[in-house]
Amino acid sequence: MCGIVGYVGPQSALDVVVAGLKRLEYRGYDSAGVAVLADGGLAAAKKAGKLVNLEKELVDRPLPAGTTGLGHTRWATHGAPTDVNAHPHLDNAGRVAVVHNGIIENFALLRAELAERGHVLASDTDTEVVAHLLAEEFAVTADLAEAMRLVCRRLDGAFTLVAVHADEPDVVVGARRNSPLVVGVGEGEAFLASDVAAFIAHTRSAIELGQDQVVELRRDGVTVTGFDGRPADVRSYHVDWDASAAEKGGYDYFMLKEIAEQPKAVADTLLGRIDASGSLRLDELRISAAELREVDKIVVVACGTAFHAGMIAKYAIEHWTRIPCEVELASEFRYRDPILDPRTLVIAISQSGETMDTLMALRHAREQGSKVLAICNTNGSTIPRESDAVLYTHAGPEVAVASTKAFLTQLVACYLVALYLGQVRGTKWGDEIHVVIRDLSQISRAVERVLGTMEPVRKLARSLADKNTVLFLGRHVGYPVALEGALKLKELAYMHAEGFAAGELKHGPIALIEEDLPVVVVAPSPRARSVLHDKIVSNIQEIRARGARTIVIAEEGDEAVAPYADHLIRIPATPTLLQPLVATVPLQVFACELATARGNEVDQPRNLAKSVTVE
Ligand code: F6R
């Protein structure tokens, strides 16, 4: 939700900031704006719509050249996505510019106070109050970092703020509470951004900002303090991917590239976690084996696609560890007073590591004394920082708003956690674990094979471009896969899509079936429990008898489903619990192709943002 960039150094601030915003546009694309300090003053430009509108504006009305600046790409919360509500926001004298990600909950009160003191506010945003408050504090302190600390102490809510002041031309100041902000440290230059992708072309040296911290950037260094002014401890790290990883690399869309990267992402997530003897090594977990042996309940919290990964994880966790496992939507979790205690292990799954609902759920769990293990793709993000332990997925940067490779790696990480629990608690024999690990190691090649057979899926998707509804059915782990297929179609193709447990069909949803309605069915392996497979064959017959057009995803060699499938999508045979790793891939390709055929923006679907940092 909203992307922020700040820069100070020898380069053109505008060039650095606009290039950074391009890499952050996935975070929001309602409007964009920039400000630079130049010639003793401050110049700003902002425009509703995508970044390209701002770029046109900068060609028509160029800003003066400067080497200190900031920029913003917005996902609107307060105020419609108009030019005037776009960030940056300035004070009345036009000396301070500020950009913001998050929500300032007490803005109405602050706004009323400012109005009483004669300030004129132009926008409907919560952000503008900060520019005016900073101007007031700077008039007293003549120190932007100190002004920021004083202002932050008066704000409620979640916020990342970045500001510049024309009277401190070589300084950029940032502040962080709950929303993400990272610092990039280069040679004689420094960067601030919501995500390292914004500055990775310039430096791979990064600093994590902690909760309630203010950072002052100058060309020759970075100073971090708490909101109280005390020096803060910070963690520096090296970003382990380079600029090319955040480029499209010849693909039309990031999503296509990210789908294609899945075999590598899966392999990378296993890398280094299996020792020479075939046992699991998860030394990075900071929860001891003794503590894991005490766990008597597991609760998975996550949102959206990550929630579907959690639903699949439940099957593996309960089967391999015999520990009861609940899966909860993070946005619902803390409101229903969940029963948690120190023996509950909470697993928080998040690609971005910044999803506010998930963050709030994990904070609630820790307050109740439970241990939290994060499964996360983003080094240094808030969710792993605030958890007791973390297992990173190594998917590399995921830029397309619709999650693909992160999902597969979340599954791999969940399987590793489940097996590890089985290993330390002795609920699985060593040789059983070796067999699953061997199977997992072969999945990367299976995904590669699926990707090589997707042309008929693309053709089928194009032929359905004028449909209004697609249903998805599955049983067992195929049920969350069906939910994930439906979610991908909704968000990308803007079609009505719903996933159901196939057995539930007869309890209501079967009334939706009508002539030629496309229904995608994820068939379990016939080698699983034959009763499960037999039941899905019956379900396919039931819907076909009522006119549905059946699209069946089935394992190679599964001939029993073939007579009832209008379209058959083959996937390699895998063990039952691992099938989602291959069965999801055709559904991703299907949704991506349908979105393209319907003329939708694949990487930036309407109304969405990749990192959801508001509740
Ligand atoms: C769907 C999608 C979202 C995210 C959800 C959680 O394609 O990407 O549903 O999965 O917003 O995001 P993270 O994993 O960053 O917590």
XYZ file of C-alpha atoms and ligand atoms in Angstrom:
631
model
C 0.000 0.000 0.000
C 1.777 3.084 -1.273
C 5.397 3.114 -2.332
C 7.824 5.683 -0.985
C 11.292 6.715 -2.151
C 13.719 9.284 -0.730
C 17.198 10.177 -1.995
C 20.193 12.334 -1.130
C 23.486 12.130 -3.030
C 25.287 13.327 -6.134
C 22.792 12.032 -8.739
C 19.669 13.707 -10.105
C 17.156 13.081 -7.333
C 14.305 13.091 -9.822
C 15.879 10.337 -11.935
C 16.604 8.158 -8.909
C 13.183 8.720 -7.362
C 11.146 8.133 -10.541
C 13.145 4.968 -11.331
C 12.524 3.798 -7.747
C 8.806 4.526 -8.003
C 8.631 2.402 -11.154
C 9.822 -0.533 -9.098
C 7.339 0.209 -6.331
C 4.288 0.821 -8.476
C 3.026 -2.652 -7.555
C 2.316 -1.208 -4.085
C -0.322 1.216 -5.358
C -1.082 2.970 -8.595
C -3.856 5.484 -7.985
C -1.616 8.557 -8.272
C 2.035 9.525 -8.010
C 4.144 12.542 -7.096
C 7.675 13.802 -6.498
C 9.432 16.726 -4.822
C 13.033 17.967 -5.201
C 15.026 20.550 -3.310
C 16.662 22.968 -5.717
C 17.853 26.587 -5.849
C 17.061 27.145 -2.172
C 13.443 26.095 -2.626
C 11.238 23.075 -3.106
C 9.521 22.020 -6.334
C 6.849 19.342 -6.581
C 4.697 17.624 -9.191
C 1.859 15.150 -8.727
C -0.728 13.524 -10.912
C -3.707 11.191 -10.532
C -3.454 7.822 -12.266
C -0.433 5.692 -12.969
C 3.158 6.830 -12.815
C 3.176 7.329 -16.571
C 0.858 10.350 -16.077
C 3.361 11.912 -13.722
C 6.197 11.203 -16.162
C 4.257 13.046 -18.906
C 3.684 15.950 -16.523
C 7.425 16.106 -15.793
C 8.133 16.327 -19.535
C 5.532 19.096 -20.024
C 6.525 21.010 -16.891
C 10.081 20.000 -15.936
C 11.190 20.510 -12.344
C 14.528 22.209 -11.595
C 17.499 19.860 -11.137
C 18.260 18.858 -7.555
C 20.064 16.105 -5.703
C 17.717 15.672 -2.734
C 14.173 14.493 -3.242
C 11.346 12.119 -2.534
C 8.453 10.433 -4.321
C 5.284 8.450 -3.759
C 2.976 6.075 -5.582
C -0.409 5.874 -3.890
C -3.097 3.373 -2.949
C -5.842 5.691 -1.737
C -7.221 5.438 1.793
C -8.376 8.957 2.772
C -9.567 10.974 -0.204
C -10.232 10.008 -3.811
C -7.294 9.431 -6.158
C -7.136 12.996 -7.511
C -4.233 15.339 -8.289
C -4.812 17.291 -5.120
C -4.909 14.212 -2.882
C -1.765 12.769 -4.487
C 1.413 12.954 -2.398
C 3.687 14.790 -1.645
C 1.818 17.206 0.581
C 3.309 20.598 1.335
C 2.894 23.149 4.130
C 1.359 26.549 3.322
C 4.763 28.161 2.704
C 5.763 25.356 0.334
C 8.999 24.658 2.290
C 8.205 21.130 3.565
C 7.170 18.128 1.483
C 6.015 14.848 2.986
C 4.940 11.456 1.650
C 3.146 8.844 3.707
C 2.139 5.203 3.744
C -0.441 4.084 6.303
C -3.303 5.733 8.141
C -3.075 8.537 10.704
C -6.050 7.776 12.879
C -6.211 11.069 14.811
C -5.858 13.249 11.720
C -9.307 14.871 12.098
C -8.404 16.234 15.510
C -4.998 17.457 14.313
C -6.590 19.028 11.267
C -9.068 20.946 13.399
C -6.233 22.200 15.633
C -4.227 23.331 12.597
C -7.245 25.121 11.123
C -7.674 26.987 14.419
C -4.056 28.137 14.153
C -4.705 29.498 10.658
C -3.408 26.680 8.461
C -5.224 26.100 5.191
C -5.393 22.442 4.178
C -6.120 21.689 0.553
C -6.647 17.930 0.369
C -8.942 15.293 1.905
C -5.984 13.214 3.065
C -4.820 12.321 6.540
C -1.236 13.003 5.397
C -1.406 16.727 4.840
C -1.555 17.473 8.574
C 1.977 16.102 8.896
C 3.428 18.658 6.464
C 1.846 21.476 8.471
C 2.911 20.055 11.830
C 6.474 19.566 10.564
C 6.563 23.195 9.398
C 5.468 24.351 12.853
C 8.029 22.227 14.674
C 10.821 23.112 12.250
C 10.152 26.817 12.854
C 11.140 26.171 16.486
C 13.874 23.524 16.178
C 15.434 24.272 12.740
C 16.125 20.514 12.667
C 13.962 18.308 10.449
C 14.796 15.054 12.260
C 13.875 16.577 15.619
C 10.714 18.067 14.114
C 9.797 14.611 12.804
C 10.323 13.013 16.212
C 8.105 15.613 17.855
C 5.373 15.183 15.248
C 5.467 11.378 15.343
C 4.873 11.425 19.074
C 1.540 13.119 18.352
C 0.365 10.689 15.657
C -1.814 7.622 16.188
C -2.054 4.811 13.675
C 0.327 3.226 11.199
C 2.688 5.369 9.224
C 5.832 5.547 7.228
C 6.743 9.151 6.571
C 9.497 10.671 4.463
C 10.048 14.422 4.422
C 12.374 17.122 3.104
C 12.649 20.806 4.046
C 14.003 23.533 1.782
C 16.056 24.942 4.677
C 17.977 21.645 5.060
C 18.791 20.952 1.421
C 21.037 17.918 1.992
C 18.804 16.020 4.383
C 15.994 13.508 3.975
C 14.174 12.310 7.081
C 12.062 9.182 7.454
C 9.954 7.742 10.259
C 8.381 4.388 10.756
C 5.586 2.891 12.835
C 4.071 -0.377 11.581
C 4.487 0.344 7.858
C 7.722 -0.665 6.089
C 10.754 1.539 5.446
C 14.285 0.449 4.571
C 17.468 2.456 4.179
C 19.950 1.934 1.335
C 23.525 3.015 1.964
C 25.680 3.844 -1.067
C 29.003 5.643 -1.660
C 28.270 9.269 -0.808
C 24.534 8.727 -1.211
C 21.649 7.261 0.732
C 18.152 6.043 -0.057
C 14.899 5.437 1.748
C 12.196 3.192 0.329
C 9.266 0.963 1.171
C 11.125 -1.927 -0.429
C 14.781 -2.490 -1.397
C 13.673 -2.949 -5.032
C 13.557 0.858 -5.293
C 17.317 1.256 -4.777
C 18.749 -2.139 -5.651
C 20.173 -0.716 -8.912
C 22.394 1.563 -6.770
C 23.274 -0.412 -3.653
C 22.700 -3.804 -2.046
C 23.686 -2.551 1.378
C 20.547 -2.029 3.476
C 19.518 -1.137 7.015
C 16.306 -2.274 8.656
C 14.427 0.430 10.480
C 12.716 -0.676 13.639
C 9.392 0.265 15.115
C 9.051 3.919 16.185
C 12.346 5.038 14.714
C 13.377 8.179 12.842
C 16.216 8.164 10.330
C 18.161 11.148 9.064
C 19.870 10.653 5.709
C 22.832 12.732 4.606
C 25.317 12.055 1.823
C 27.950 10.983 4.329
C 25.869 8.899 6.673
C 22.692 7.784 8.288
C 21.576 8.451 11.873
C 18.792 6.449 13.480
C 17.031 7.334 16.731
C 13.844 6.347 18.485
C 10.887 8.728 18.524
C 12.274 9.729 21.947
C 15.571 10.895 20.406
C 17.701 8.128 21.884
C 20.200 6.455 19.485
C 18.742 3.210 18.130
C 20.331 -0.154 17.414
C 19.908 -1.082 13.776
C 20.571 -4.192 11.721
C 22.496 -3.866 8.446
C 22.184 -6.558 5.803
C 23.234 -7.376 2.285
C 20.398 -7.849 -0.227
C 20.965 -11.268 -1.772
C 19.413 -10.534 -5.172
C 20.329 -7.951 -7.766
C 18.546 -5.468 -10.019
C 17.943 -8.013 -12.797
C 15.736 -10.045 -10.428
C 13.333 -7.077 -10.278
C 13.185 -6.666 -14.104
C 10.740 -8.346 -16.493
C 13.622 -10.109 -18.243
C 11.948 -10.300 -21.652
C 8.516 -11.381 -20.408
C 5.447 -9.270 -21.159
C 4.442 -9.275 -17.506
C 6.138 -9.831 -14.179
C 3.508 -12.458 -13.471
C 4.609 -14.562 -16.446
C 8.216 -14.275 -15.345
C 7.331 -15.195 -11.791
C 5.298 -18.227 -12.896
C 8.299 -19.339 -14.966
C 10.650 -18.843 -12.015
C 8.772 -21.332 -9.845
C 11.007 -24.355 -10.392
C 14.007 -22.325 -9.212
C 12.067 -20.724 -6.344
C 11.012 -24.157 -5.083
C 14.569 -25.529 -5.383
C 16.057 -22.444 -3.681
C 13.668 -22.770 -0.752
C 14.922 -26.316 -0.124
C 18.572 -25.379 -0.595
C 20.795 -25.750 2.450
C 17.994 -27.130 4.581
C 18.725 -30.810 4.062
C 22.010 -32.273 5.292
C 24.159 -34.974 3.684
C 22.303 -37.700 5.581
C 18.944 -36.509 4.207
C 17.754 -35.056 7.518
C 16.321 -31.602 7.895
C 18.501 -28.789 9.187
C 16.516 -25.731 10.172
C 19.159 -24.122 12.395
C 17.793 -20.715 11.467
C 14.676 -21.387 13.582
C 15.220 -19.692 16.886
C 12.758 -22.018 18.659
C 14.540 -24.893 20.362
C 13.725 -28.558 19.779
C 12.704 -28.743 23.456
C 10.178 -25.963 22.962
C 8.850 -27.556 19.779
C 8.321 -30.817 21.651
C 6.052 -28.941 24.089
C 3.736 -27.600 21.354
C 0.213 -28.996 21.668
C -1.601 -26.863 19.087
C -0.652 -25.062 15.892
C -2.546 -22.069 14.537
C -1.747 -20.748 11.071
C -2.653 -17.100 10.383
C -2.437 -15.512 6.943
C -4.411 -13.660 4.274
C -5.413 -14.347 0.681
C -3.101 -16.655 -1.183
C -0.930 -17.147 1.899
C -4.074 -18.291 3.742
C -4.596 -20.946 1.056
C -1.012 -22.100 1.623
C -1.911 -22.386 5.304
C -5.001 -24.452 4.520
C -2.843 -26.916 2.614
C -0.231 -26.897 5.384
C -2.868 -28.079 7.851
C -3.204 -31.397 6.005
C 0.566 -31.992 6.140
C 1.026 -30.759 9.711
C -1.729 -32.922 11.163
C -0.759 -35.970 9.080
C 2.944 -35.804 9.862
C 2.955 -34.471 13.409
C -0.463 -35.423 14.833
C -0.616 -31.922 16.377
C -4.065 -30.309 15.964
C -3.798 -27.426 13.526
C -6.232 -24.555 12.955
C -6.024 -22.132 10.052
C -7.391 -18.623 10.524
C -7.845 -15.586 8.361
C -5.528 -13.110 10.040
C -8.123 -10.349 9.693
C -10.598 -12.314 11.847
C -8.201 -13.885 14.296
C -7.840 -11.460 17.173
C -11.464 -10.383 17.127
C -12.834 -13.744 18.170
C -10.743 -14.098 21.316
C -8.821 -17.202 20.189
C -7.638 -19.663 22.825
C -3.860 -19.384 22.911
C -1.202 -20.234 25.461
C 2.577 -20.805 25.591
C 2.155 -24.301 24.138
C 0.467 -22.965 21.005
C 2.753 -22.424 18.024
C 1.415 -19.752 15.704
C 2.675 -19.812 12.123
C 2.275 -16.472 10.323
C 2.632 -16.792 6.541
C 3.307 -13.671 4.493
C 5.135 -12.962 1.256
C 5.635 -9.277 1.970
C 6.116 -9.552 5.705
C 4.124 -6.339 5.995
C 0.461 -7.410 5.832
C -1.133 -5.480 8.669
C -3.823 -8.076 9.426
C -1.180 -10.775 9.814
C 1.066 -8.507 11.856
C -1.765 -7.680 14.254
C -2.657 -11.370 14.557
C 0.896 -12.314 15.476
C 1.159 -9.487 17.993
C -2.042 -10.728 19.599
C -0.656 -14.274 19.740
C 2.590 -13.130 21.349
C 0.680 -11.100 23.922
C -1.040 -14.354 24.941
C 2.365 -15.994 25.395
C 2.366 -18.095 22.217
C 5.493 -18.472 20.114
C 5.241 -17.190 16.550
C 7.091 -18.639 13.584
C 7.007 -16.474 10.448
C 7.186 -17.923 6.953
C 8.186 -14.945 4.884
C 9.778 -13.914 1.593
C 11.046 -10.464 2.517
C 14.210 -10.155 4.509
C 14.074 -7.517 7.206
C 10.326 -6.955 6.976
C 8.167 -6.387 10.032
C 6.507 -9.803 10.439
C 9.772 -11.791 10.762
C 11.286 -9.026 12.900
C 8.439 -9.310 15.376
C 8.245 -13.109 15.385
C 10.130 -15.526 17.610
C 11.486 -17.392 14.613
C 11.494 -17.153 10.852
C 11.865 -19.495 7.924
C 12.502 -17.455 4.791
C 11.122 -18.611 1.484
C 13.659 -17.918 -1.242
C 11.319 -16.941 -4.063
C 13.209 -13.723 -4.879
C 11.290 -10.485 -5.364
C 7.647 -10.973 -6.336
C 6.489 -7.875 -8.192
C 3.196 -8.885 -9.860
C 0.327 -8.168 -7.503
C -1.059 -11.694 -7.892
C 1.065 -14.070 -5.867
C 2.461 -17.111 -7.676
C 5.999 -18.202 -6.885
C 5.639 -17.001 -3.297
C 2.693 -19.392 -2.874
C 4.652 -22.429 -4.023
C 7.567 -21.562 -1.765
C 5.219 -20.966 1.181
C 3.980 -24.505 0.660
C 7.533 -25.852 0.577
C 8.379 -23.962 3.771
C 5.246 -25.287 5.486
C 6.136 -28.849 4.489
C 9.643 -28.325 5.899
C 8.249 -27.036 9.191
C 5.810 -29.951 9.422
C 8.544 -32.485 8.699
C 10.906 -30.806 11.132
C 8.269 -31.001 13.834
C 7.827 -34.666 12.956
C 11.600 -35.123 13.198
C 12.122 -33.411 16.578
C 8.997 -34.931 18.132
C 9.655 -38.378 16.695
C 6.220 -38.714 15.080
C 7.895 -39.577 11.794
C 10.721 -42.027 11.315
C 13.924 -40.768 9.737
C 13.445 -42.955 6.682
C 9.882 -41.664 6.202
C 11.190 -38.108 6.323
C 13.873 -38.961 3.754
C 11.219 -40.231 1.367
C 9.191 -36.997 1.595
C 12.325 -34.900 1.201
C 13.303 -36.905 -1.852
C 9.822 -36.313 -3.298
C 10.017 -32.608 -2.479
C 13.411 -32.388 -4.190
C 11.822 -33.728 -7.365
C 8.978 -31.197 -7.394
C 11.017 -28.486 -9.034
C 11.425 -30.689 -12.134
C 7.717 -31.619 -12.063
C 6.767 -27.913 -12.047
C 9.148 -27.403 -14.969
C 7.320 -30.154 -16.866
C 3.920 -28.585 -16.147
C 5.171 -25.255 -17.454
C 6.231 -26.946 -20.681
C 2.684 -28.163 -21.388
C 0.650 -25.000 -20.871
C -0.251 -24.067 -24.472
C -3.623 -25.934 -24.408
C -4.433 -24.218 -21.091
C -3.755 -20.812 -22.648
C -5.884 -21.713 -25.660
C -8.720 -22.874 -23.425
C -8.509 -19.677 -21.355
C -8.761 -17.504 -24.474
C -11.854 -19.419 -25.555
C -13.571 -18.579 -22.246
C -12.889 -14.840 -22.357
C -16.578 -13.958 -22.767
C -17.823 -16.101 -19.851
C -19.074 -14.454 -16.676
C -18.522 -17.219 -14.137
C -16.075 -20.046 -13.553
C -16.372 -22.469 -10.646
C -13.540 -24.482 -9.093
C -13.910 -27.741 -7.187
C -11.509 -29.875 -5.214
C -11.322 -32.359 -2.395
C -8.740 -32.714 0.392
C -5.685 -30.579 -0.541
C -7.381 -29.959 -3.887
C -9.981 -27.832 -2.093
C -7.593 -24.988 -1.145
C -6.108 -25.315 -4.631
C -9.626 -24.697 -6.014
C -9.950 -21.642 -3.752
C -6.615 -20.357 -4.996
C -7.636 -20.896 -8.644
C -10.816 -18.903 -8.028
C -8.952 -16.115 -6.233
C -6.477 -15.756 -9.099
C -9.323 -15.520 -11.618
C -11.250 -12.934 -9.600
C -8.303 -10.655 -9.068
C -6.881 -10.884 -12.585
C -9.786 -11.533 -14.952
C -12.424 -9.682 -12.836
C -14.751 -12.660 -13.343
C -17.094 -14.212 -10.849
C -15.172 -17.236 -9.655
C -15.786 -19.435 -6.645
C -14.034 -22.409 -5.181
C -15.909 -25.176 -3.376
C -15.126 -28.388 -1.595
C -16.558 -30.804 -4.163
C -18.521 -32.664 -1.491
C -20.329 -29.453 -0.536
C -21.710 -29.021 -4.022
C -24.868 -30.999 -3.372
C -25.560 -28.876 -0.272
C -26.321 -25.788 -2.330
C -23.831 -24.621 -4.943
C -24.933 -27.244 -7.479
C -27.900 -24.935 -8.165
C -25.408 -22.637 -9.910
C -24.625 -25.203 -12.592
C -26.147 -24.385 -15.956
C -25.501 -25.203 -19.599
C -21.869 -24.667 -20.628
C -20.781 -23.209 -17.260
C -17.021 -23.820 -16.997
C -16.158 -25.822 -13.886
C -12.522 -26.596 -13.100
C -12.070 -29.746 -11.034
C -8.826 -30.633 -9.272
C -8.779 -34.418 -9.147
C -6.811 -36.129 -6.361
C -4.361 -38.824 -7.308
C -6.058 -42.202 -7.919
C -3.179 -43.597 -5.887
C -4.306 -41.582 -2.845
C -7.346 -43.032 -1.133
C -9.344 -44.586 -3.891
C -12.536 -43.522 -2.120
C -11.464 -39.870 -2.454
C -10.784 -40.275 -6.136
C -14.000 -42.229 -6.736
C -15.970 -39.447 -5.102
C -14.509 -36.773 -7.328
C -15.302 -38.862 -10.384
C -18.915 -38.953 -9.187
C -18.891 -35.181 -8.597
C -17.635 -34.578 -12.133
C -20.410 -36.761 -13.503
C -23.014 -34.929 -11.408
C -22.079 -31.508 -12.741
C -21.659 -32.734 -16.293
C -25.109 -34.267 -16.193
C -26.403 -30.778 -15.418
C -24.691 -29.189 -18.402
C -21.372 -27.962 -16.941
C -18.338 -27.787 -19.187
C -15.812 -29.792 -17.168
C -12.145 -28.822 -17.095
C -10.322 -31.500 -15.138
C -6.811 -31.244 -13.743
C -5.709 -34.828 -13.299
C -2.559 -36.793 -12.783
C -0.916 -38.480 -15.774
C -2.284 -42.003 -16.026
C -5.575 -41.180 -14.306
C -7.884 -42.645 -16.942
C -10.992 -42.830 -14.740
C -11.714 -39.095 -15.088
C -11.047 -38.912 -18.827
C -14.538 -39.893 -20.100
C -16.142 -37.066 -18.094
C -13.673 -34.285 -18.880
C -14.503 -31.861 -21.679
C -10.969 -30.563 -21.239
C -8.229 -32.531 -19.545
C -5.158 -30.836 -18.081
C -2.480 -33.336 -17.167
C -0.053 -32.896 -14.279
C 2.786 -35.219 -13.225
C 2.028 -37.806 -10.549
C 3.135 -36.649 -7.105
C 2.435 -37.826 -3.565
C -1.012 -36.611 -2.504
C 0.126 -33.975 -0.019
C 2.529 -32.442 -2.541
C 0.032 -32.293 -5.416
C -0.851 -28.595 -4.818
C 2.691 -27.669 -5.891
C 1.945 -28.852 -9.416
C -1.860 -28.513 -9.605
C -1.800 -24.759 -8.869
C 0.462 -23.922 -11.797
C -2.102 -24.454 -14.611
C -4.581 -22.337 -12.644
C -2.093 -19.463 -12.498
C -1.478 -19.700 -16.234
C -5.241 -19.968 -16.881
C -6.008 -16.781 -14.903
C -3.122 -14.852 -16.427
C -4.172 -15.749 -19.974
C -7.849 -14.970 -19.333
C -6.887 -11.578 -17.910
C -4.805 -10.860 -21.009
C -7.613 -11.999 -23.319
C -10.031 -9.669 -21.518
C -7.604 -6.762 -21.908
C -6.871 -6.436 -18.182
C -3.646 -5.239 -16.624
C -2.052 -8.459 -15.447
C 0.582 -7.076 -13.088
C -1.535 -4.327 -11.599
C -5.175 -5.457 -11.308
C -7.675 -2.745 -10.494
C -8.258 -1.687 -6.860
C -5.463 -3.882 -5.510
C -2.030 -3.333 -4.052
C 0.587 -5.943 -3.364
C 1.468 -5.106 0.156
C -1.620 -4.513 2.288
C -0.382 -2.358 5.131
C -3.767 -1.218 6.416
C -6.332 -3.304 8.292
C -3.369 -12.846 -4.141
C -2.460 -12.153 -3.251
C -2.956 -11.753 -1.902
C -1.859 -11.964 -0.841
C -2.327 -11.437 0.516
C -1.295 -11.665 1.596
O -2.757 -13.174 -5.346
O -1.338 -11.894 -3.591
O -4.113 -12.438 -1.557
O -1.554 -13.327 -0.767
O -2.586 -10.063 0.422
O -0.099 -11.024 1.316
P 1.240 -11.410 2.046
O 1.595 -12.789 1.658
O 2.241 -10.404 1.575
O 0.970 -11.305 3.519
